[in-house]
Amino acid sequence: SAEVDTAGSCQGRPGEDGAPRVDVVAKAGSADVGSPATPCRDDVAAGVPDCTPAAKAARLEVPILRTESAEGAGRYYVAGRAVAAGEQLMVGRPEALVVDESYISRVCAHCMKESKKGRLAIMCNDCQYVHYCSPSCQALSSDAHARDCVALGRMKRTKHRLDREQTSHLRLLLQIMYLRRHAERHGDEEVHPTETLVSGRQDFLVMKDWTARQRRYKAVTSAFASVCGYDMHWTVEEVEHILGAIQCNAFGVWLDGRDRGVGLGICVPASLFNHSCAPNVGRTSDGREIDFYALRPLAEGE
Protein backbone atom coordinates (compact mmCIF):
# COMPACT_ATOMS: atom_id res chain seq x y z
CA SER A 1 0.00 0.00 0.00
CA ALA A 2 2.67 2.42 -1.07
CA GLU A 3 2.15 6.10 -1.39
CA VAL A 4 5.23 7.82 -2.75
CA ASP A 5 4.85 11.35 -1.59
CA THR A 6 6.71 13.98 0.28
CA ALA A 7 7.59 12.77 3.74
CA GLY A 8 4.52 14.04 5.25
CA SER A 9 2.42 16.79 6.61
CA CYS A 10 4.31 19.46 8.41
CA GLN A 11 4.85 21.65 11.39
CA GLY A 12 6.18 24.30 9.10
CA ARG A 13 4.30 27.18 7.49
CA PRO A 14 1.23 26.37 5.35
CA GLY A 15 1.24 27.37 1.70
CA GLU A 16 -1.18 29.80 0.10
CA ASP A 17 -3.72 27.03 -0.45
CA GLY A 18 -3.55 25.95 3.19
CA ALA A 19 -1.31 22.96 2.45
CA PRO A 20 1.88 22.63 4.47
CA ARG A 21 4.93 24.17 2.86
CA VAL A 22 8.70 23.69 3.10
CA ASP A 23 11.12 21.45 1.24
CA VAL A 24 13.37 19.78 3.78
CA VAL A 25 13.64 16.07 4.94
CA ALA A 26 14.72 13.50 7.47
CA LYS A 27 13.79 11.44 10.80
CA ALA A 28 12.79 11.37 14.50
CA GLY A 29 14.56 10.07 17.56
CA SER A 30 11.57 8.19 18.98
CA ALA A 31 11.17 6.08 15.85
CA ASP A 32 12.50 2.72 14.79
CA VAL A 33 15.52 2.87 12.52
CA GLY A 34 16.29 0.16 9.99
CA SER A 35 19.25 -0.73 7.83
CA PRO A 36 19.44 0.18 4.13
CA ALA A 37 16.63 -1.40 2.14
CA THR A 38 18.60 -1.46 -1.11
CA PRO A 39 22.03 -2.87 -1.98
CA CYS A 40 24.80 -0.49 -0.97
CA ARG A 41 27.30 1.08 -3.29
CA ASP A 42 30.65 2.45 -2.25
CA ASP A 43 30.08 5.82 -3.84
CA VAL A 44 30.61 8.44 -1.18
CA ALA A 45 30.95 11.21 -3.75
CA ALA A 46 27.40 10.49 -4.93
CA GLY A 47 26.11 10.69 -1.37
CA VAL A 48 25.82 6.92 -0.91
CA PRO A 49 27.61 5.72 2.24
CA ASP A 50 30.30 3.04 2.38
CA CYS A 51 28.46 -0.15 3.42
CA THR A 52 31.28 -2.26 4.81
CA PRO A 53 30.42 -3.77 8.23
CA ALA A 54 32.67 -1.25 10.00
CA ALA A 55 31.08 1.67 8.17
CA LYS A 56 27.56 0.39 8.94
CA ALA A 57 28.38 0.07 12.64
CA ALA A 58 29.84 3.58 12.70
CA ARG A 59 26.74 5.05 11.04
CA LEU A 60 24.42 3.49 13.59
CA GLU A 61 26.15 5.59 16.25
CA VAL A 62 25.01 8.77 14.46
CA PRO A 63 21.29 9.69 14.54
CA ILE A 64 19.91 9.30 11.05
CA LEU A 65 17.84 12.47 11.52
CA ARG A 66 18.19 15.60 13.57
CA THR A 67 15.81 18.48 14.22
CA GLU A 68 16.50 22.03 13.11
CA SER A 69 14.37 25.15 12.90
CA ALA A 70 14.23 28.31 10.84
CA GLU A 71 12.30 31.56 10.87
CA GLY A 72 9.11 31.11 8.89
CA ALA A 73 9.60 27.34 8.52
CA GLY A 74 9.35 26.13 12.12
CA ARG A 75 10.96 22.82 13.06
CA TYR A 76 11.95 20.20 10.53
CA TYR A 77 14.24 17.21 10.02
CA VAL A 78 17.55 17.11 8.22
CA ALA A 79 19.74 14.10 7.55
CA GLY A 80 22.09 13.52 10.50
CA ARG A 81 24.50 11.63 8.27
CA ALA A 82 24.78 10.44 4.67
CA VAL A 83 21.77 8.28 3.83
CA ALA A 84 21.50 5.66 1.08
CA ALA A 85 18.58 5.55 -1.35
CA GLY A 86 15.92 3.24 0.07
CA GLU A 87 17.24 3.48 3.62
CA GLN A 88 14.56 3.48 6.31
CA LEU A 89 14.27 6.76 8.19
CA MET A 90 11.39 6.12 10.56
CA VAL A 91 8.46 3.87 11.41
CA GLY A 92 5.68 6.15 12.59
CA ARG A 93 2.87 4.97 14.88
CA PRO A 94 -0.01 7.45 15.19
CA GLU A 95 -1.13 8.82 18.54
CA ALA A 96 -4.63 9.24 17.06
CA LEU A 97 -6.09 7.38 14.09
CA VAL A 98 -9.57 7.21 12.53
CA VAL A 99 -11.16 5.40 9.60
CA ASP A 100 -12.64 7.65 6.91
CA GLU A 101 -16.44 7.92 7.12
CA SER A 102 -16.85 6.31 3.69
CA TYR A 103 -15.08 3.16 4.92
CA ILE A 104 -16.24 3.10 8.55
CA SER A 105 -17.98 -0.29 8.21
CA ARG A 106 -15.40 -1.90 5.88
CA VAL A 107 -12.02 -0.93 7.40
CA CYS A 108 -10.93 -2.23 10.82
CA ALA A 109 -10.57 0.59 13.37
CA HIS A 110 -7.49 -1.09 14.82
CA CYS A 111 -5.38 -2.67 12.05
CA MET A 112 -6.81 -0.48 9.24
CA LYS A 113 -7.20 -3.50 6.94
CA GLU A 114 -10.18 -3.53 4.58
CA SER A 115 -12.69 -6.36 4.43
CA LYS A 116 -12.84 -8.05 1.03
CA LYS A 117 -16.38 -9.21 1.79
CA GLY A 118 -17.96 -5.84 2.43
CA ARG A 119 -19.24 -4.91 5.89
CA LEU A 120 -17.13 -6.08 8.85
CA ALA A 121 -18.90 -8.51 11.14
CA ILE A 122 -17.79 -7.03 14.47
CA MET A 123 -19.09 -3.66 15.67
CA CYS A 124 -18.78 -2.01 19.07
CA ASN A 125 -22.11 -2.72 20.77
CA ASP A 126 -21.93 0.43 22.88
CA CYS A 127 -21.26 3.23 20.40
CA GLN A 128 -22.36 1.21 17.33
CA TYR A 129 -19.89 3.25 15.33
CA VAL A 130 -16.49 1.59 14.99
CA HIS A 131 -15.96 -1.81 13.36
CA TYR A 132 -13.29 -4.50 13.68
CA CYS A 133 -12.07 -7.38 11.56
CA SER A 134 -11.57 -9.81 14.47
CA PRO A 135 -12.08 -10.22 18.24
CA SER A 136 -8.33 -9.81 18.72
CA CYS A 137 -8.32 -6.38 17.01
CA GLN A 138 -11.28 -5.32 19.13
CA ALA A 139 -9.48 -6.46 22.30
CA LEU A 140 -6.25 -4.67 21.33
CA SER A 141 -8.23 -1.47 20.72
CA SER A 142 -10.41 -1.70 23.84
CA ASP A 143 -8.43 0.55 26.20
CA ALA A 144 -8.01 3.35 23.67
CA HIS A 145 -11.58 3.09 22.38
CA ALA A 146 -13.05 3.15 25.88
CA ARG A 147 -12.01 6.80 26.23
CA ASP A 148 -14.17 8.10 23.39
CA CYS A 149 -16.77 5.33 23.01
CA VAL A 150 -19.57 7.20 24.80
CA ALA A 151 -18.88 10.39 22.83
CA LEU A 152 -18.94 8.46 19.54
CA GLY A 153 -22.31 6.99 20.51
CA ARG A 154 -23.67 10.48 21.12
CA MET A 155 -22.17 11.62 17.83
CA LYS A 156 -23.92 8.80 15.95
CA ARG A 157 -27.28 9.71 17.51
CA THR A 158 -26.90 13.47 16.93
CA LYS A 159 -27.58 15.05 13.57
CA HIS A 160 -24.69 17.31 12.65
CA ARG A 161 -24.27 19.07 9.33
CA LEU A 162 -20.64 18.07 8.94
CA ASP A 163 -19.08 16.80 5.73
CA ARG A 164 -16.85 13.74 5.55
CA GLU A 165 -13.64 15.66 6.25
CA GLN A 166 -15.13 17.58 9.18
CA THR A 167 -16.44 14.36 10.71
CA SER A 168 -12.99 12.73 10.50
CA HIS A 169 -11.45 15.84 12.07
CA LEU A 170 -14.05 15.77 14.85
CA ARG A 171 -13.23 12.14 15.64
CA LEU A 172 -9.48 12.87 15.68
CA LEU A 173 -10.21 15.85 17.94
CA LEU A 174 -12.16 13.59 20.32
CA GLN A 175 -9.28 11.11 20.53
CA ILE A 176 -6.68 13.82 21.16
CA MET A 177 -8.74 15.61 23.81
CA TYR A 178 -9.49 12.40 25.69
CA LEU A 179 -5.80 11.41 25.50
CA ARG A 180 -4.77 14.73 27.03
CA ARG A 181 -7.34 14.65 29.82
CA HIS A 182 -6.51 10.99 30.54
CA ALA A 183 -2.83 11.91 30.93
CA GLU A 184 -3.75 14.77 33.28
CA ARG A 185 -5.96 12.59 35.48
CA HIS A 186 -3.19 10.01 35.85
CA GLY A 187 -0.67 12.56 37.04
CA ASP A 188 1.44 12.71 33.92
CA GLU A 189 3.34 15.96 34.40
CA GLU A 190 4.92 15.92 30.95
CA VAL A 191 3.34 17.78 28.06
CA HIS A 192 1.34 15.41 25.86
CA PRO A 193 3.10 14.96 22.50
CA THR A 194 0.15 16.44 20.59
CA GLU A 195 0.63 19.73 22.46
CA THR A 196 3.90 20.29 20.59
CA LEU A 197 2.12 20.46 17.24
CA VAL A 198 1.92 23.81 15.48
CA SER A 199 -1.56 24.85 14.37
CA GLY A 200 -0.69 27.25 11.54
CA ARG A 201 -3.37 29.61 12.89
CA GLN A 202 -1.31 32.79 12.46
CA ASP A 203 -0.67 31.89 8.83
CA PHE A 204 -4.30 30.91 8.22
CA LEU A 205 -5.49 34.27 9.59
CA VAL A 206 -3.98 36.18 6.67
CA MET A 207 -5.20 33.79 3.96
CA LYS A 208 -8.14 34.77 1.80
CA ASP A 209 -10.04 31.58 2.74
CA TRP A 210 -9.79 32.24 6.50
CA THR A 211 -13.50 33.17 6.84
CA ALA A 212 -14.59 29.87 5.26
CA ARG A 213 -12.00 27.95 7.28
CA GLN A 214 -13.19 29.60 10.50
CA ARG A 215 -16.79 28.60 9.73
CA ARG A 216 -15.64 24.99 9.38
CA TYR A 217 -13.77 25.19 12.68
CA LYS A 218 -16.85 26.60 14.41
CA ALA A 219 -19.07 23.83 13.02
CA VAL A 220 -16.71 21.13 14.33
CA THR A 221 -16.30 22.96 17.67
CA SER A 222 -20.08 23.14 18.06
CA ALA A 223 -20.41 19.41 17.34
CA PHE A 224 -17.60 18.67 19.83
CA ALA A 225 -19.38 20.68 22.53
CA SER A 226 -22.62 18.77 21.98
CA VAL A 227 -21.09 15.27 22.12
CA CYS A 228 -18.58 15.65 24.97
CA GLY A 229 -18.57 19.28 26.13
CA TYR A 230 -19.58 18.26 29.65
CA ASP A 231 -17.14 15.35 29.92
CA MET A 232 -14.01 17.47 30.40
CA HIS A 233 -12.65 20.97 30.76
CA TRP A 234 -11.83 22.56 27.44
CA THR A 235 -11.55 25.92 25.70
CA VAL A 236 -12.39 27.07 22.21
CA GLU A 237 -8.74 28.10 21.80
CA GLU A 238 -7.48 24.57 22.56
CA VAL A 239 -10.01 22.97 20.22
CA GLU A 240 -9.22 25.34 17.35
CA HIS A 241 -5.49 24.82 17.91
CA ILE A 242 -5.97 21.06 17.56
CA LEU A 243 -8.10 21.49 14.42
CA GLY A 244 -5.37 23.64 12.88
CA ALA A 245 -2.75 21.06 13.89
CA ILE A 246 -4.81 18.33 12.20
CA GLN A 247 -5.05 20.45 9.05
CA CYS A 248 -1.26 20.94 8.98
CA ASN A 249 -0.01 17.62 10.33
CA ALA A 250 -2.39 14.72 9.66
CA PHE A 251 -1.30 11.81 7.45
CA GLY A 252 -3.65 9.89 5.18
CA VAL A 253 -3.76 6.10 5.33
CA TRP A 254 -3.89 4.57 1.84
CA LEU A 255 -4.61 1.04 0.64
CA ASP A 256 -3.77 -0.56 -2.71
CA GLY A 257 -6.33 0.10 -5.39
CA ARG A 258 -7.86 3.13 -3.67
CA ASP A 259 -7.69 6.58 -5.24
CA ARG A 260 -8.08 8.28 -1.86
CA GLY A 261 -7.23 7.58 1.73
CA VAL A 262 -9.24 5.24 3.95
CA GLY A 263 -8.14 6.88 7.18
CA LEU A 264 -6.45 9.83 8.84
CA GLY A 265 -3.93 9.92 11.66
CA ILE A 266 -1.73 12.17 13.76
CA CYS A 267 1.84 10.92 14.23
CA VAL A 268 3.74 13.60 16.14
CA PRO A 269 7.36 12.54 15.37
CA ALA A 270 6.57 12.17 11.66
CA SER A 271 4.97 15.61 11.48
CA LEU A 272 8.44 17.15 11.17
CA PHE A 273 8.74 15.73 7.66
CA ASN A 274 7.75 18.68 5.50
CA HIS A 275 5.96 18.92 2.20
CA SER A 276 7.89 19.25 -1.04
CA CYS A 277 6.89 19.25 -4.70
CA ALA A 278 10.23 17.50 -5.41
CA PRO A 279 10.39 15.07 -2.46
CA ASN A 280 13.46 13.16 -1.33
CA VAL A 281 11.50 11.00 1.14
CA GLY A 282 8.68 8.54 0.42
CA ARG A 283 6.27 6.68 2.67
CA THR A 284 4.30 3.45 2.68
CA SER A 285 1.34 2.57 4.89
CA ASP A 286 0.97 -0.82 6.56
CA GLY A 287 -2.00 -0.85 8.88
CA ARG A 288 -1.24 1.44 11.81
CA GLU A 289 2.37 2.00 10.78
CA ILE A 290 3.85 4.50 8.32
CA ASP A 291 7.31 3.67 6.97
CA PHE A 292 9.44 6.59 5.76
CA TYR A 293 12.43 5.98 3.50
CA ALA A 294 14.89 7.93 1.35
CA LEU A 295 13.91 8.19 -2.32
CA ARG A 296 17.46 9.04 -3.30
CA PRO A 297 20.89 9.44 -1.62
CA LEU A 298 20.88 12.23 0.97
CA ALA A 299 23.89 14.17 2.12
CA GLU A 300 24.41 15.02 5.78
CA GLY A 301 22.52 18.21 6.61
CA GLU A 302 20.10 17.92 3.65
XYZ file of C-alpha atoms in Angstrom:
302
model
C 0.000 0.000 0.000
C 2.668 2.424 -1.066
C 2.152 6.102 -1.394
C 5.231 7.822 -2.746
C 4.851 11.353 -1.593
C 6.713 13.977 0.278
C 7.593 12.775 3.737
C 4.519 14.042 5.253
C 2.418 16.793 6.612
C 4.309 19.460 8.408
C 4.851 21.645 11.387
C 6.179 24.304 9.095
C 4.300 27.177 7.486
C 1.231 26.369 5.349
C 1.245 27.366 1.697
C -1.178 29.801 0.100
C -3.722 27.027 -0.449
C -3.552 25.952 3.190
C -1.315 22.964 2.448
C 1.882 22.629 4.475
C 4.931 24.171 2.858
C 8.702 23.689 3.098
C 11.117 21.447 1.241
C 13.374 19.775 3.784
C 13.638 16.072 4.936
C 14.719 13.500 7.473
C 13.786 11.435 10.796
C 12.786 11.369 14.501
C 14.565 10.072 17.556
C 11.573 8.192 18.978
C 11.172 6.078 15.846
C 12.500 2.723 14.786
C 15.517 2.866 12.520
C 16.292 0.165 9.992
C 19.250 -0.727 7.834
C 19.442 0.177 4.129
C 16.633 -1.397 2.142
C 18.597 -1.465 -1.111
C 22.035 -2.868 -1.982
C 24.800 -0.490 -0.971
C 27.297 1.077 -3.286
C 30.654 2.445 -2.252
C 30.083 5.816 -3.844
C 30.606 8.442 -1.177
C 30.945 11.208 -3.755
C 27.399 10.490 -4.926
C 26.109 10.695 -1.368
C 25.824 6.918 -0.906
C 27.609 5.717 2.245
C 30.300 3.043 2.384
C 28.458 -0.149 3.417
C 31.277 -2.262 4.806
C 30.419 -3.769 8.234
C 32.671 -1.252 10.000
C 31.084 1.671 8.175
C 27.560 0.388 8.937
C 28.379 0.072 12.641
C 29.839 3.580 12.704
C 26.744 5.050 11.044
C 24.417 3.486 13.590
C 26.153 5.587 16.254
C 25.013 8.766 14.462
C 21.294 9.686 14.540
C 19.914 9.304 11.055
C 17.838 12.469 11.525
C 18.185 15.597 13.566
C 15.812 18.479 14.215
C 16.496 22.026 13.112
C 14.368 25.149 12.901
C 14.232 28.310 10.840
C 12.302 31.561 10.871
C 9.113 31.105 8.892
C 9.598 27.343 8.521
C 9.347 26.129 12.118
C 10.959 22.821 13.063
C 11.948 20.200 10.526
C 14.240 17.209 10.022
C 17.555 17.115 8.218
C 19.742 14.099 7.552
C 22.089 13.518 10.503
C 24.504 11.631 8.272
C 24.783 10.437 4.674
C 21.769 8.277 3.831
C 21.504 5.657 1.082
C 18.582 5.554 -1.352
C 15.919 3.243 0.072
C 17.245 3.477 3.621
C 14.559 3.475 6.311
C 14.266 6.757 8.189
C 11.385 6.115 10.559
C 8.463 3.869 11.409
C 5.682 6.147 12.589
C 2.875 4.971 14.885
C -0.014 7.451 15.187
C -1.132 8.815 18.540
C -4.631 9.245 17.065
C -6.090 7.379 14.086
C -9.570 7.211 12.528
C -11.158 5.396 9.604
C -12.643 7.645 6.913
C -16.439 7.919 7.124
C -16.849 6.310 3.691
C -15.079 3.155 4.922
C -16.241 3.096 8.549
C -17.981 -0.295 8.214
C -15.398 -1.897 5.876
C -12.025 -0.932 7.405
C -10.935 -2.225 10.822
C -10.574 0.588 13.372
C -7.488 -1.091 14.823
C -5.380 -2.672 12.055
C -6.806 -0.478 9.236
C -7.196 -3.498 6.944
C -10.176 -3.535 4.576
C -12.691 -6.362 4.434
C -12.844 -8.053 1.032
C -16.380 -9.214 1.789
C -17.963 -5.839 2.434
C -19.239 -4.909 5.888
C -17.131 -6.077 8.845
C -18.903 -8.515 11.144
C -17.787 -7.028 14.472
C -19.092 -3.659 15.668
C -18.784 -2.014 19.074
C -22.114 -2.721 20.769
C -21.929 0.425 22.881
C -21.260 3.226 20.399
C -22.363 1.209 17.332
C -19.891 3.253 15.334
C -16.493 1.593 14.990
C -15.958 -1.812 13.364
C -13.292 -4.503 13.681
C -12.070 -7.376 11.560
C -11.573 -9.809 14.473
C -12.083 -10.216 18.236
C -8.328 -9.810 18.724
C -8.316 -6.384 17.013
C -11.281 -5.324 19.128
C -9.479 -6.456 22.297
C -6.254 -4.670 21.327
C -8.226 -1.473 20.724
C -10.410 -1.702 23.837
C -8.433 0.548 26.204
C -8.006 3.354 23.671
C -11.579 3.087 22.378
C -13.047 3.146 25.883
C -12.010 6.802 26.225
C -14.175 8.104 23.386
C -16.769 5.325 23.006
C -19.571 7.199 24.801
C -18.885 10.389 22.828
C -18.944 8.458 19.536
C -22.308 6.990 20.511
C -23.673 10.483 21.123
C -22.175 11.616 17.826
C -23.924 8.803 15.954
C -27.277 9.710 17.511
C -26.900 13.465 16.933
C -27.584 15.054 13.567
C -24.690 17.309 12.649
C -24.266 19.071 9.331
C -20.637 18.066 8.939
C -19.085 16.804 5.726
C -16.855 13.740 5.550
C -13.637 15.659 6.252
C -15.125 17.584 9.177
C -16.436 14.357 10.713
C -12.994 12.734 10.501
C -11.454 15.844 12.074
C -14.054 15.768 14.852
C -13.227 12.136 15.640
C -9.475 12.872 15.684
C -10.214 15.848 17.939
C -12.156 13.588 20.321
C -9.278 11.107 20.526
C -6.679 13.815 21.157
C -8.740 15.615 23.813
C -9.488 12.399 25.695
C -5.796 11.408 25.495
C -4.766 14.730 27.026
C -7.339 14.645 29.819
C -6.508 10.988 30.536
C -2.832 11.906 30.931
C -3.746 14.772 33.279
C -5.958 12.588 35.475
C -3.194 10.010 35.851
C -0.675 12.557 37.037
C 1.440 12.712 33.915
C 3.343 15.964 34.402
C 4.923 15.917 30.955
C 3.340 17.781 28.056
C 1.338 15.405 25.864
C 3.104 14.957 22.500
C 0.149 16.441 20.591
C 0.627 19.727 22.459
C 3.900 20.292 20.594
C 2.115 20.457 17.236
C 1.924 23.814 15.481
C -1.563 24.848 14.371
C -0.694 27.246 11.538
C -3.374 29.609 12.889
C -1.310 32.786 12.458
C -0.675 31.891 8.825
C -4.298 30.908 8.220
C -5.488 34.270 9.589
C -3.978 36.178 6.669
C -5.200 33.790 3.958
C -8.141 34.769 1.800
C -10.038 31.579 2.739
C -9.794 32.236 6.498
C -13.495 33.171 6.841
C -14.594 29.872 5.258
C -11.997 27.948 7.282
C -13.192 29.598 10.500
C -16.789 28.599 9.734
C -15.644 24.991 9.378
C -13.768 25.191 12.683
C -16.846 26.605 14.410
C -19.074 23.834 13.025
C -16.705 21.134 14.330
C -16.304 22.959 17.671
C -20.083 23.137 18.064
C -20.411 19.412 17.341
C -17.601 18.667 19.827
C -19.382 20.682 22.528
C -22.618 18.769 21.980
C -21.094 15.274 22.120
C -18.584 15.648 24.966
C -18.571 19.276 26.126
C -19.575 18.259 29.650
C -17.139 15.352 29.920
C -14.006 17.469 30.397
C -12.653 20.972 30.762
C -11.830 22.560 27.435
C -11.552 25.919 25.702
C -12.388 27.075 22.206
C -8.736 28.099 21.800
C -7.482 24.566 22.562
C -10.008 22.969 20.218
C -9.220 25.343 17.348
C -5.490 24.820 17.910
C -5.968 21.064 17.555
C -8.104 21.493 14.424
C -5.368 23.643 12.883
C -2.754 21.057 13.886
C -4.812 18.334 12.202
C -5.048 20.452 9.047
C -1.260 20.937 8.982
C -0.006 17.617 10.329
C -2.393 14.723 9.660
C -1.305 11.811 7.449
C -3.646 9.894 5.180
C -3.759 6.096 5.327
C -3.891 4.574 1.843
C -4.609 1.043 0.635
C -3.769 -0.563 -2.706
C -6.332 0.101 -5.389
C -7.857 3.131 -3.666
C -7.692 6.582 -5.238
C -8.076 8.276 -1.864
C -7.235 7.581 1.734
C -9.239 5.236 3.950
C -8.139 6.885 7.177
C -6.453 9.835 8.837
C -3.930 9.921 11.663
C -1.726 12.167 13.765
C 1.843 10.919 14.228
C 3.736 13.600 16.137
C 7.360 12.543 15.372
C 6.569 12.166 11.662
C 4.967 15.614 11.482
C 8.439 17.151 11.169
C 8.740 15.726 7.664
C 7.754 18.679 5.502
C 5.963 18.920 2.198
C 7.887 19.251 -1.043
C 6.891 19.250 -4.699
C 10.227 17.502 -5.415
C 10.390 15.068 -2.463
C 13.465 13.158 -1.327
C 11.496 11.002 1.136
C 8.675 8.543 0.421
C 6.268 6.680 2.665
C 4.298 3.453 2.684
C 1.342 2.569 4.895
C 0.967 -0.818 6.562
C -2.002 -0.847 8.875
C -1.238 1.442 11.815
C 2.374 2.004 10.775
C 3.854 4.496 8.318
C 7.311 3.673 6.971
C 9.442 6.593 5.763
C 12.433 5.981 3.501
C 14.888 7.927 1.353
C 13.908 8.193 -2.316
C 17.464 9.042 -3.296
C 20.887 9.436 -1.619
C 20.875 12.229 0.970
C 23.892 14.170 2.120
C 24.405 15.015 5.784
C 22.519 18.210 6.610
C 20.099 17.922 3.647
